Coordinates of C-alpha atoms in Angstrom, one line a residue:
M1 CA -10.8 -58.4 61.3
R2 CA -10.1 -59.8 57.9
N3 CA -7.9 -58.0 55.3
Y4 CA -8.7 -58.2 51.7
N5 CA -6.3 -57.7 48.8
S6 CA -8.9 -57.2 46.1
I7 CA -12.5 -56.5 45.3
Q8 CA -12.8 -60.1 44.0
E9 CA -11.9 -61.4 47.4
I10 CA -14.5 -59.2 49.1
D11 CA -17.1 -60.4 46.5
K12 CA -16.2 -64.0 47.0
H13 CA -16.4 -63.7 50.8
L14 CA -19.8 -61.9 50.5
K15 CA -21.1 -64.6 48.2
I16 CA -20.0 -67.3 50.7
L17 CA -21.7 -65.4 53.6
R18 CA -25.0 -65.0 51.6
L19 CA -25.0 -68.7 50.8
Q20 CA -24.4 -69.6 54.4
A21 CA -27.3 -67.3 55.4
D22 CA -29.5 -69.0 52.8
I23 CA -28.6 -72.4 54.2
H24 CA -29.4 -71.4 57.8
K25 CA -32.7 -69.8 56.7
Q26 CA -33.7 -73.0 54.9
R27 CA -32.8 -75.1 57.9
A28 CA -34.8 -72.9 60.1
E29 CA -37.8 -73.2 57.8
I30 CA -37.5 -77.0 57.7
D31 CA -37.2 -77.1 61.5
F32 CA -40.3 -74.9 61.9
K33 CA -42.3 -77.1 59.5
Y34 CA -41.2 -80.2 61.4
I35 CA -42.2 -78.7 64.8
K36 CA -45.5 -77.5 63.4
L37 CA -46.3 -81.0 62.1
A38 CA -45.2 -82.7 65.3
L39 CA -47.4 -80.5 67.4
K40 CA -50.6 -81.3 65.5
P41 CA -53.2 -82.8 67.9
T42 CA -53.4 -86.0 65.9
N43 CA -49.6 -86.5 66.1
L44 CA -49.6 -85.7 69.8
F45 CA -52.4 -88.3 70.4
A46 CA -50.5 -90.9 68.3
E47 CA -47.3 -90.3 70.3
F48 CA -49.3 -90.6 73.6
V49 CA -50.9 -93.9 72.5
A50 CA -47.5 -95.2 71.4
M51 CA -46.0 -94.3 74.7
L52 CA -48.8 -96.0 76.6
S53 CA -48.5 -99.1 74.4
Q54 CA -44.8 -99.3 74.9
K55 CA -45.1 -99.0 78.7
Y56 CA -47.8 -101.7 78.7
L57 CA -45.6 -104.0 76.6
Y58 CA -42.6 -103.5 78.9
K59 CA -44.7 -104.3 81.9
K60 CA -46.0 -107.5 80.3
I61 CA -42.5 -108.6 79.4
V62 CA -41.2 -108.0 82.9
Q63 CA -44.2 -110.0 84.3
I64 CA -43.5 -112.9 82.0
I65 CA -39.8 -112.9 83.0
L66 CA -40.6 -112.8 86.7
K67 CA -43.1 -115.7 86.3
K68 CA -40.4 -117.8 84.6
I69 CA -37.8 -117.0 87.3
R70 CA -40.1 -118.0 90.2

């Protein structure tokens, strides 16, 4: 437990706590908006296509390397 010597110290600490709470609230709102945007069907589809393209590209690179080694 924290001890205070004056009303000003209490007010200062309360102000700091309010600011910290505001910061956390804003971060939560930003995170929620980001998650909401990321879960849109168009974004999910784009991520899926990108993942498939990347796997295909890696497969082709490995095939080319293996052909050169043989």
